[in-house]
């Protein structure tokens, strides 16, 4: 069955988050199979790390604030794990 | 603020930059003046000065590119990553790359070229990202920055001055009494003719010269020695180490102090260390190691303890029978008191105080006597 819209949107934000955390927070690329679930350990940890670094409320969830910041233009140098 | 691991910074205060190519979004002179203005931001709070090159290799090469552009970090089209830059050093280090899929503008209708350039040049000078949302070095682009009255935040100034200090006062201005930098063992001078080393090792093609809390690193790419705190790379390592050697087949450097030894692989200290040196097979009478060198071909490691030496079989992982032997018997002419040993160009270099002896292991004789710091091209 075609993915319903919510699922598609969710997927898009997961892709954005995955890319962001890999690029700037050293999320290991091989965590992909877990990363599809937002509550997987490494991903939650990285979301918290990113929220802490950028001064967001540390929820460990891809809440709207967090997704909004992830969509903002920024520098390509990683924030951690150079 | 934050600096990069190992705190890389320029070893000189006058730097060159070159604008290799231009975005078509703006007139060249607008890009030129934006880059100059961005450099002046950092010049104003440090002893650094900049001059522009129009050809050849500059310290800071500035370019515009889209997608993949020859480094391992391709750009990603409009939005998201705007630019990136590399910490100080030779070659591509210090360079700044701008994503030309962005709309670069002189005002804030697009991505402001001055603001991003000032941020990226902060990286080129050695600053990493700041957590202070007001700081220029905060990673997220802030379109509401007041460009007309742009100022570095206190966080940015503290960060860059932690690397280079404040601007040097020009001679006509009143000079405040400045604190003389601490002399003494804190910062050994690399060209001091009396300089001696605690330990020396290779590491992935580089050479590391340990002294007190610091080490110098030299390599073919970086002939000028870089000087670092041991703790800035390996916080768990002690200062004032006794011996160090690399087992290239394991991509590991072993560091000795007292009756303990550590293992490091690149930047990473290996878990499970320190271990006791007696696990290698030394008798309890051996309290510490003076120097060590590992022969990759023979897969043997030589440990020098006072006027004797031991040989360890890296394959069997055990000390060889028939040792210790007198150093003078097998390395005639070498001072029995060995601080460090280095292997290079087929020779062994035995360091003792401010001198080193070059030893030809085939001819079994000393071939040259040198200053210990001859490797620093003083």
Tab-separated table of C-alpha atoms in Angstrom:
chain	number	residue	atom	x	y	z
A	1	UNK	CA	0.000	0.000	0.000
A	2	UNK	CA	1.344	3.500	-0.665
A	3	UNK	CA	2.740	5.111	2.455
A	4	UNK	CA	0.157	7.506	3.848
A	5	UNK	CA	1.191	11.171	3.933
A	6	UNK	CA	2.041	11.208	7.653
A	7	UNK	CA	4.371	8.280	7.179
A	8	UNK	CA	6.002	9.976	4.183
A	9	UNK	CA	6.503	13.205	6.114
A	10	UNK	CA	7.849	11.259	9.020
A	11	UNK	CA	10.281	9.543	6.700
A	12	UNK	CA	11.436	12.866	5.279
A	13	UNK	CA	12.171	14.268	8.728
A	14	UNK	CA	13.966	11.067	9.664
A	15	UNK	CA	16.152	11.429	6.583
A	16	UNK	CA	16.913	15.032	7.446
A	17	UNK	CA	17.724	14.099	11.026
A	18	UNK	CA	19.823	11.120	9.997
A	19	UNK	CA	21.836	13.236	7.570
A	20	UNK	CA	22.235	16.039	10.093
A	21	UNK	CA	23.401	13.796	12.917
A	22	UNK	CA	25.814	11.963	10.636
A	23	UNK	CA	27.263	15.182	9.230
A	24	UNK	CA	27.595	17.198	12.388
A	25	UNK	CA	27.358	14.847	15.375
A	26	UNK	CA	29.349	11.887	14.258
A	27	UNK	CA	26.379	9.500	14.164
A	28	UNK	CA	27.979	6.360	12.764
A	29	UNK	CA	26.689	5.766	9.263
A	30	UNK	CA	26.233	2.062	10.051
A	31	UNK	CA	23.553	2.898	12.589
A	32	UNK	CA	21.132	3.162	9.694
A	33	UNK	CA	19.157	0.014	10.519
A	34	UNK	CA	18.364	1.378	13.966
A	35	UNK	CA	18.006	4.949	12.929
A	36	UNK	CA	14.747	4.203	11.106
A	37	UNK	CA	13.293	4.033	14.578
A	38	UNK	CA	13.495	7.427	16.267
A	39	UNK	CA	13.828	5.832	19.665
A	40	UNK	CA	16.978	3.808	18.925
A	41	UNK	CA	19.723	4.378	21.516
A	42	UNK	CA	22.440	5.931	19.361
A	43	UNK	CA	20.017	8.248	17.590
A	44	UNK	CA	18.361	9.475	20.792
A	45	UNK	CA	21.790	10.090	22.285
A	46	UNK	CA	22.871	12.079	19.253
A	47	UNK	CA	19.639	14.073	19.181
A	48	UNK	CA	20.217	14.963	22.835
A	49	UNK	CA	23.832	15.910	22.067
A	50	UNK	CA	22.706	18.176	19.238
A	51	UNK	CA	19.913	19.758	21.325
A	52	UNK	CA	22.377	20.441	24.148
A	53	UNK	CA	24.999	21.946	21.835
A	54	UNK	CA	22.515	24.235	20.074
A	55	UNK	CA	20.729	25.342	23.222
A	56	UNK	CA	17.444	23.492	22.588
A	57	UNK	CA	15.339	21.703	25.171
A	58	UNK	CA	16.957	18.287	25.554
A	59	UNK	CA	14.081	15.922	24.809
A	60	UNK	CA	15.843	13.288	22.722
A	61	UNK	CA	12.902	13.552	20.349
A	62	UNK	CA	12.583	15.051	16.889
A	63	UNK	CA	10.192	17.700	18.091
A	64	UNK	CA	9.268	20.607	15.837
A	65	UNK	CA	11.873	22.967	17.330
A	66	UNK	CA	14.617	20.470	16.702
A	67	UNK	CA	13.510	19.758	13.148
A	68	UNK	CA	13.249	23.474	12.511
A	69	UNK	CA	16.877	24.059	13.550
A	70	UNK	CA	17.999	21.048	11.518
A	71	UNK	CA	16.491	22.677	8.443
A	72	UNK	CA	18.357	25.959	8.960
A	73	UNK	CA	21.405	26.826	6.834
A	74	UNK	CA	24.653	26.315	8.732
A	75	UNK	CA	28.380	25.718	8.542
A	76	UNK	CA	29.490	22.315	7.263
A	77	UNK	CA	32.163	21.789	9.944
A	78	UNK	CA	30.995	19.148	12.463
A	79	UNK	CA	30.016	20.317	15.944
A	80	UNK	CA	31.633	17.287	17.549
A	81	UNK	CA	33.952	14.444	16.522
A	82	UNK	CA	36.049	16.336	14.026
B	1	UNK	CA	34.219	28.468	22.327
B	2	UNK	CA	36.150	25.419	21.217
B	3	UNK	CA	39.334	24.706	19.333
B	4	UNK	CA	40.023	21.621	17.252
B	5	UNK	CA	41.498	18.436	18.804
B	6	UNK	CA	45.208	18.924	19.323
B	7	UNK	CA	44.608	22.670	19.226
B	8	UNK	CA	46.101	23.247	15.760
B	9	UNK	CA	47.078	26.875	15.194
B	10	UNK	CA	49.314	28.786	12.811
B	11	UNK	CA	52.956	28.763	13.828
B	12	UNK	CA	53.404	32.284	12.378
B	13	UNK	CA	51.472	35.517	12.751
B	14	UNK	CA	51.618	36.703	9.142
B	15	UNK	CA	49.374	34.642	6.881
B	16	UNK	CA	48.646	34.731	3.184
B	17	UNK	CA	45.288	34.150	1.536
B	18	UNK	CA	44.170	33.710	-2.068
B	19	UNK	CA	40.681	33.895	-3.583
B	20	UNK	CA	41.045	31.066	-6.077
B	21	UNK	CA	37.744	31.628	-7.921
B	22	UNK	CA	34.548	33.671	-7.648
B	23	UNK	CA	30.800	33.158	-7.377
B	24	UNK	CA	28.782	34.627	-10.232
B	25	UNK	CA	26.261	35.920	-7.691
B	26	UNK	CA	28.343	38.994	-6.889
B	27	UNK	CA	30.839	41.378	-8.504
B	28	UNK	CA	34.404	40.292	-7.753
B	29	UNK	CA	35.204	43.464	-5.877
B	30	UNK	CA	32.309	42.788	-3.503
B	31	UNK	CA	33.721	39.351	-2.719
B	32	UNK	CA	37.229	40.824	-2.354
B	33	UNK	CA	36.075	43.427	0.152
B	34	UNK	CA	33.892	40.961	2.079
B	35	UNK	CA	36.860	38.624	2.541
B	36	UNK	CA	39.142	41.514	3.527
B	37	UNK	CA	36.555	42.760	6.027
B	38	UNK	CA	36.180	39.253	7.460
B	39	UNK	CA	39.949	38.957	7.917
B	40	UNK	CA	40.081	42.371	9.569
B	41	UNK	CA	37.582	41.140	12.150
B	42	UNK	CA	40.155	38.596	13.371
B	43	UNK	CA	43.149	40.850	12.764
B	44	UNK	CA	41.677	43.414	15.158
B	45	UNK	CA	41.769	41.073	18.154
B	46	UNK	CA	44.977	39.083	17.546
B	47	UNK	CA	48.616	39.628	16.516
B	48	UNK	CA	47.710	38.085	13.132
B	49	UNK	CA	48.128	39.980	9.854
B	50	UNK	CA	47.078	38.880	6.360
B	51	UNK	CA	48.254	39.580	2.855
B	52	UNK	CA	46.694	38.532	-0.389
B	53	UNK	CA	48.264	36.393	-3.102
B	54	UNK	CA	46.832	36.251	-6.607
B	55	UNK	CA	48.596	33.032	-7.593
B	56	UNK	CA	50.394	30.053	-6.091
B	57	UNK	CA	49.775	28.379	-2.756
B	58	UNK	CA	48.582	30.633	0.045
B	59	UNK	CA	48.070	29.570	3.655
B	60	UNK	CA	44.332	30.121	3.285
B	61	UNK	CA	42.933	29.180	-0.137
B	62	UNK	CA	39.356	30.426	-0.618
B	63	UNK	CA	37.130	28.912	-3.293
B	64	UNK	CA	33.524	28.555	-4.422
B	65	UNK	CA	32.271	25.142	-5.525
B	66	UNK	CA	29.141	23.026	-5.883
B	67	UNK	CA	28.636	19.380	-4.921
B	68	UNK	CA	31.799	17.259	-4.838
B	69	UNK	CA	34.842	19.504	-5.071
B	70	UNK	CA	37.904	17.432	-4.401
B	71	UNK	CA	37.693	16.908	-0.666
B	72	UNK	CA	35.688	14.306	1.222
B	73	UNK	CA	32.856	16.691	2.035
B	74	UNK	CA	30.687	17.384	-1.031
B	75	UNK	CA	28.281	20.301	-0.819
B	76	UNK	CA	24.561	19.586	-0.726
B	77	UNK	CA	22.830	22.057	-3.004
B	78	UNK	CA	20.871	25.102	-1.818
B	79	UNK	CA	20.390	25.421	1.967
B	80	UNK	CA	21.754	23.207	4.757
B	81	UNK	CA	25.547	23.329	4.446
B	82	UNK	CA	26.649	26.803	3.329
B	83	UNK	CA	30.421	26.411	3.553
B	84	UNK	CA	33.171	24.636	5.444
B	85	UNK	CA	36.813	25.255	6.338
B	86	UNK	CA	39.800	23.345	7.663
B	87	UNK	CA	41.902	23.991	10.777
B	88	UNK	CA	45.407	25.475	10.417
B	89	UNK	CA	48.195	23.520	8.741
B	90	UNK	CA	49.889	22.897	5.444
B	91	UNK	CA	48.270	21.946	2.169
B	92	UNK	CA	44.475	21.972	2.240
B	93	UNK	CA	44.516	22.839	5.921
B	94	UNK	CA	43.393	26.378	6.593
B	95	UNK	CA	41.391	26.484	3.356
B	96	UNK	CA	37.779	27.739	3.186
B	97	UNK	CA	35.177	26.436	0.689
B	98	UNK	CA	31.846	28.135	-0.081
B	99	UNK	CA	28.837	26.298	-1.571
B	100	UNK	CA	28.012	28.104	-4.807
B	101	UNK	CA	24.559	26.562	-4.823
B	102	UNK	CA	23.718	29.221	-2.240
B	103	UNK	CA	22.598	32.711	-3.287
B	104	UNK	CA	25.526	34.811	-2.042
B	105	UNK	CA	24.605	38.443	-1.360
B	106	UNK	CA	26.182	41.609	0.009
B	107	UNK	CA	23.081	42.253	2.112
B	108	UNK	CA	20.783	39.791	3.869
B	109	UNK	CA	18.449	39.060	1.005
B	110	UNK	CA	20.419	35.850	0.450
B	111	UNK	CA	23.311	34.327	2.365
B	112	UNK	CA	25.576	37.164	3.453
B	113	UNK	CA	29.077	36.531	2.158
B	114	UNK	CA	30.873	38.583	4.824
B	115	UNK	CA	29.170	36.840	7.740
B	116	UNK	CA	29.870	33.334	6.464
B	117	UNK	CA	33.415	34.266	5.484
B	118	UNK	CA	34.151	35.645	8.952
B	119	UNK	CA	32.842	32.385	10.472
B	120	UNK	CA	34.765	30.108	8.111
B	121	UNK	CA	37.976	32.074	8.568
B	122	UNK	CA	37.536	31.513	12.295
B	123	UNK	CA	37.910	27.804	11.483
B	124	UNK	CA	40.899	28.517	9.232
B	125	UNK	CA	42.559	30.134	12.243
B	126	UNK	CA	41.800	27.237	14.593
B	127	UNK	CA	38.400	27.851	16.192
B	128	UNK	CA	35.824	25.083	16.134
B	129	UNK	CA	32.114	25.699	16.867
B	130	UNK	CA	30.837	27.600	19.874
B	131	UNK	CA	27.724	26.769	21.889
B	132	UNK	CA	27.108	30.478	22.454
B	133	UNK	CA	24.200	31.393	20.179
B	134	UNK	CA	25.452	34.991	20.105
B	135	UNK	CA	28.907	33.977	18.908
B	136	UNK	CA	30.054	34.252	15.306
B	137	UNK	CA	31.355	30.691	15.682
B	138	UNK	CA	27.893	29.306	16.489
B	139	UNK	CA	27.268	26.731	13.739
B	140	UNK	CA	23.811	27.882	12.607
B	141	UNK	CA	23.630	30.877	10.212
B	142	UNK	CA	21.907	33.810	11.919
B	143	UNK	CA	20.178	36.002	9.331
B	144	UNK	CA	19.235	38.575	11.964
B	145	UNK	CA	22.832	39.544	12.705
B	146	UNK	CA	23.302	43.326	12.689
B	147	UNK	CA	25.766	43.641	9.806
B	148	UNK	CA	26.101	47.396	10.036
B	149	UNK	CA	27.430	47.172	13.593
B	150	UNK	CA	28.998	43.728	13.441
B	151	UNK	CA	31.166	42.817	16.435
B	152	UNK	CA	32.726	39.566	17.575
B	153	UNK	CA	31.178	38.240	20.770
B	154	UNK	CA	33.307	38.008	23.889
B	155	UNK	CA	33.241	34.242	23.378
B	156	UNK	CA	34.800	34.575	19.902
B	157	UNK	CA	37.480	36.954	21.208
B	158	UNK	CA	38.310	34.690	24.159
B	159	UNK	CA	38.546	31.735	21.797
B	160	UNK	CA	40.869	33.261	19.227
B	161	UNK	CA	43.021	34.878	21.905
B	162	UNK	CA	43.401	31.537	23.646
B	163	UNK	CA	45.273	30.540	20.494
B	164	UNK	CA	47.165	33.704	19.539
B	165	UNK	CA	46.881	36.153	22.427
B	166	UNK	CA	45.803	39.796	22.062
B	167	UNK	CA	47.021	42.172	19.345
B	168	UNK	CA	50.658	43.209	19.702
B	169	UNK	CA	50.794	46.816	20.814
B	170	UNK	CA	52.312	48.983	18.042
B	171	UNK	CA	55.540	50.760	19.157
B	172	UNK	CA	54.015	54.261	19.315
B	173	UNK	CA	51.271	53.114	21.653
B	174	UNK	CA	52.021	52.926	25.385
B	175	UNK	CA	53.200	49.421	26.203
B	176	UNK	CA	51.718	47.930	29.327
B	177	UNK	CA	54.133	45.874	31.392
B	178	UNK	CA	53.592	42.413	29.894
B	179	UNK	CA	54.053	39.225	31.820
B	180	UNK	CA	57.102	37.390	30.528
B	181	UNK	CA	55.981	33.902	29.403
B	182	UNK	CA	56.947	31.333	31.997
B	183	UNK	CA	60.513	30.264	31.318
B	184	UNK	CA	61.879	26.981	32.564
B	185	UNK	CA	60.606	23.498	31.830
B	186	UNK	CA	57.104	24.688	30.943
B	187	UNK	CA	58.025	25.546	27.395
B	188	UNK	CA	61.342	24.019	26.330
B	189	UNK	CA	62.864	25.838	23.380
B	190	UNK	CA	63.216	23.479	20.450
B	191	UNK	CA	66.506	24.996	19.294
B	192	UNK	CA	68.158	25.057	22.683
B	193	UNK	CA	71.526	23.348	22.055
B	194	UNK	CA	71.222	21.693	25.455
B	195	UNK	CA	67.775	20.227	24.665
B	196	UNK	CA	67.366	16.546	25.578
B	197	UNK	CA	64.357	14.282	25.159
B	198	UNK	CA	62.470	11.921	27.445
B	199	UNK	CA	61.449	9.587	24.623
B	200	UNK	CA	61.109	9.466	20.841
B	201	UNK	CA	58.837	7.381	18.645
B	202	UNK	CA	57.512	7.193	15.147
B	203	UNK	CA	53.759	7.320	14.614
B	204	UNK	CA	52.273	6.593	11.188
B	205	UNK	CA	55.209	8.123	9.381
B	206	UNK	CA	55.649	11.033	11.753
B	207	UNK	CA	58.270	11.375	14.484
B	208	UNK	CA	57.282	12.378	18.023
B	209	UNK	CA	59.828	13.882	20.404
B	210	UNK	CA	58.564	13.823	24.008
B	211	UNK	CA	59.728	16.328	26.624
B	212	UNK	CA	58.082	16.897	30.025
B	213	UNK	CA	54.405	17.744	29.373
B	214	UNK	CA	54.863	18.380	25.632
B	215	UNK	CA	55.941	16.743	22.399
B	216	UNK	CA	57.115	17.933	19.031
B	217	UNK	CA	55.856	16.213	15.884
B	218	UNK	CA	57.572	16.325	12.521
B	219	UNK	CA	56.695	14.673	9.245
B	220	UNK	CA	57.597	15.032	5.585
B	221	UNK	CA	54.513	17.203	4.989
B	222	UNK	CA	55.209	19.398	8.002
B	223	UNK	CA	58.972	19.970	8.163
B	224	UNK	CA	58.491	22.652	10.786
B	225	UNK	CA	57.960	20.915	14.119
B	226	UNK	CA	54.518	21.274	15.696
B	227	UNK	CA	54.572	21.635	19.476
B	228	UNK	CA	51.711	20.192	21.524
B	229	UNK	CA	50.719	19.274	25.037
B	230	UNK	CA	50.701	15.464	25.398
B	231	UNK	CA	47.380	15.842	27.207
B	232	UNK	CA	45.807	17.646	24.246
B	233	UNK	CA	46.033	14.428	22.238
B	234	UNK	CA	46.071	11.713	24.911
B	235	UNK	CA	44.620	12.999	28.222
B	236	UNK	CA	45.256	9.647	29.936
B	237	UNK	CA	49.006	9.674	29.266
B	238	UNK	CA	51.403	10.929	31.954
B	239	UNK	CA	53.963	13.670	31.334
B	240	UNK	CA	57.696	13.024	31.608
B	241	UNK	CA	57.513	9.636	29.864
B	242	UNK	CA	60.525	7.295	29.922
B	243	UNK	CA	60.310	5.487	26.579
B	244	UNK	CA	58.144	5.089	23.494
B	245	UNK	CA	58.136	2.941	20.366
B	246	UNK	CA	55.818	2.075	17.502
B	247	UNK	CA	54.905	-1.438	16.413
B	248	UNK	CA	53.885	-0.573	12.879
B	249	UNK	CA	52.289	-3.991	12.238
B	250	UNK	CA	49.857	-3.159	15.055
B	251	UNK	CA	49.582	0.550	14.192
B	252	UNK	CA	50.236	1.089	17.883
B	253	UNK	CA	52.664	3.220	19.893
B	254	UNK	CA	53.598	1.979	23.361
B	255	UNK	CA	54.503	4.619	25.954
B	256	UNK	CA	56.367	3.793	29.164
B	257	UNK	CA	56.645	5.575	32.474
B	258	UNK	CA	57.921	3.948	35.660
B	259	UNK	CA	56.635	0.399	35.864
B	260	UNK	CA	53.629	1.062	33.626
B	261	UNK	CA	52.982	1.310	29.902
B	262	UNK	CA	50.147	2.589	27.738
B	263	UNK	CA	49.105	1.870	24.154
B	264	UNK	CA	47.882	4.518	21.709
B	265	UNK	CA	46.540	4.143	18.201
B	266	UNK	CA	46.448	7.501	16.434
B	267	UNK	CA	44.499	9.819	18.713
B	268	UNK	CA	42.966	6.967	20.708
B	269	UNK	CA	44.449	5.614	23.939
B	270	UNK	CA	43.675	1.888	23.955
B	271	UNK	CA	41.457	0.385	26.663
B	272	UNK	CA	42.990	-2.033	29.164
B	273	UNK	CA	46.049	0.114	29.783
B	274	UNK	CA	48.231	1.017	31.626
B	275	UNK	CA	49.726	-2.414	32.160
B	276	UNK	CA	52.657	-3.369	34.350
B	277	UNK	CA	55.982	-3.630	32.491
B	278	UNK	CA	56.679	-6.938	34.218
B	279	UNK	CA	53.904	-8.486	32.121
B	280	UNK	CA	56.391	-8.213	29.252
B	281	UNK	CA	58.797	-10.523	31.050
B	282	UNK	CA	61.067	-8.110	32.909
B	283	UNK	CA	62.335	-9.345	36.309
B	284	UNK	CA	61.187	-7.434	39.369
B	285	UNK	CA	64.649	-5.795	39.582
B	286	UNK	CA	63.714	-3.675	36.551
B	287	UNK	CA	61.872	-0.603	37.801
B	288	UNK	CA	61.677	1.415	34.603
B	289	UNK	CA	62.670	1.452	30.940
B	290	UNK	CA	65.085	4.119	29.648
B	291	UNK	CA	64.448	3.753	25.911
B	292	UNK	CA	62.951	1.357	23.372
B	293	UNK	CA	62.847	0.769	19.625
B	294	UNK	CA	61.003	-1.836	17.594
B	295	UNK	CA	62.506	-3.392	14.449
B	296	UNK	CA	59.575	-3.952	12.073
B	297	UNK	CA	61.541	-6.266	9.795
B	298	UNK	CA	62.951	-8.549	12.468
B	299	UNK	CA	59.771	-8.174	14.575
B	300	UNK	CA	61.944	-7.603	17.650
B	301	UNK	CA	61.743	-4.809	20.187
B	302	UNK	CA	64.840	-3.609	22.042
B	303	UNK	CA	64.435	-2.267	25.557
B	304	UNK	CA	67.301	-0.286	27.036
B	305	UNK	CA	67.576	-0.374	30.847
B	306	UNK	CA	70.601	1.409	32.367
B	307	UNK	CA	73.700	-0.028	30.658
B	308	UNK	CA	71.986	-3.193	29.407
B	309	UNK	CA	69.332	-4.073	26.841
B	310	UNK	CA	66.670	-6.722	26.418
B	311	UNK	CA	65.132	-8.095	23.233
B	312	UNK	CA	61.420	-8.902	22.976
B	313	UNK	CA	59.976	-11.181	20.297
B	314	UNK	CA	56.880	-9.423	18.951
B	315	UNK	CA	55.601	-12.620	17.323
B	316	UNK	CA	55.945	-14.856	20.375
B	317	UNK	CA	55.120	-11.880	22.611
B	318	UNK	CA	57.872	-12.873	25.025
B	319	UNK	CA	61.297	-11.706	26.138
B	320	UNK	CA	64.066	-13.598	24.400
B	321	UNK	CA	66.434	-15.865	26.370
B	322	UNK	CA	70.064	-14.754	26.739
B	323	UNK	CA	69.161	-11.243	27.748
B	324	UNK	CA	69.919	-8.728	29.171
B	325	UNK	CA	73.185	-8.092	27.347
B	326	UNK	CA	75.574	-5.182	27.793
B	327	UNK	CA	74.597	-2.370	25.429
B	328	UNK	CA	78.260	-1.576	24.825
B	329	UNK	CA	78.911	-5.151	23.611
B	330	UNK	CA	76.398	-5.009	20.742
B	331	UNK	CA	76.300	-1.261	20.090
B	332	UNK	CA	79.980	-0.316	20.467
B	333	UNK	CA	80.596	3.386	20.941
B	334	UNK	CA	77.073	4.115	22.149
B	335	UNK	CA	76.753	5.898	25.502
B	336	UNK	CA	75.326	3.275	27.894
B	337	UNK	CA	72.988	5.905	29.367
B	338	UNK	CA	70.297	5.994	26.643
B	339	UNK	CA	67.398	8.499	26.826
B	340	UNK	CA	65.735	7.507	23.557
B	341	UNK	CA	66.315	5.549	20.356
B	342	UNK	CA	65.035	6.282	16.865
B	343	UNK	CA	65.409	4.269	13.649
B	344	UNK	CA	65.610	6.160	10.369
B	345	UNK	CA	67.290	5.741	6.974
B	346	UNK	CA	68.621	2.342	8.093
B	347	UNK	CA	70.492	3.841	11.020
B	348	UNK	CA	69.794	3.804	14.749
B	349	UNK	CA	69.981	7.130	16.568
B	350	UNK	CA	70.860	6.883	20.251
B	351	UNK	CA	69.962	9.991	22.249
B	352	UNK	CA	71.751	10.805	25.465
B	353	UNK	CA	71.246	14.280	26.910
B	354	UNK	CA	71.844	16.997	24.272
B	355	UNK	CA	73.722	14.580	21.973
B	356	UNK	CA	72.738	11.795	19.658
B	357	UNK	CA	74.911	9.147	18.013
B	358	UNK	CA	74.095	7.731	14.600
B	359	UNK	CA	74.839	4.003	14.641
B	360	UNK	CA	75.172	1.770	11.573
B	361	UNK	CA	73.732	-1.591	12.664
B	362	UNK	CA	75.389	-3.398	9.731
B	363	UNK	CA	78.871	-1.985	10.226
B	364	UNK	CA	78.212	-2.093	13.972
B	365	UNK	CA	79.778	1.293	14.503
B	366	UNK	CA	78.920	4.869	15.335
B	367	UNK	CA	78.982	6.911	12.113
B	368	UNK	CA	78.113	10.433	13.350
B	369	UNK	CA	77.669	12.499	16.486
B	370	UNK	CA	74.894	15.130	16.300
B	371	UNK	CA	72.906	17.500	18.505
B	372	UNK	CA	69.779	15.829	19.828
B	373	UNK	CA	67.574	18.459	18.204
B	374	UNK	CA	69.198	18.209	14.777
B	375	UNK	CA	65.835	16.865	13.495
B	376	UNK	CA	64.290	20.322	13.996
B	377	UNK	CA	66.397	22.066	11.331
B	378	UNK	CA	67.421	24.743	13.794
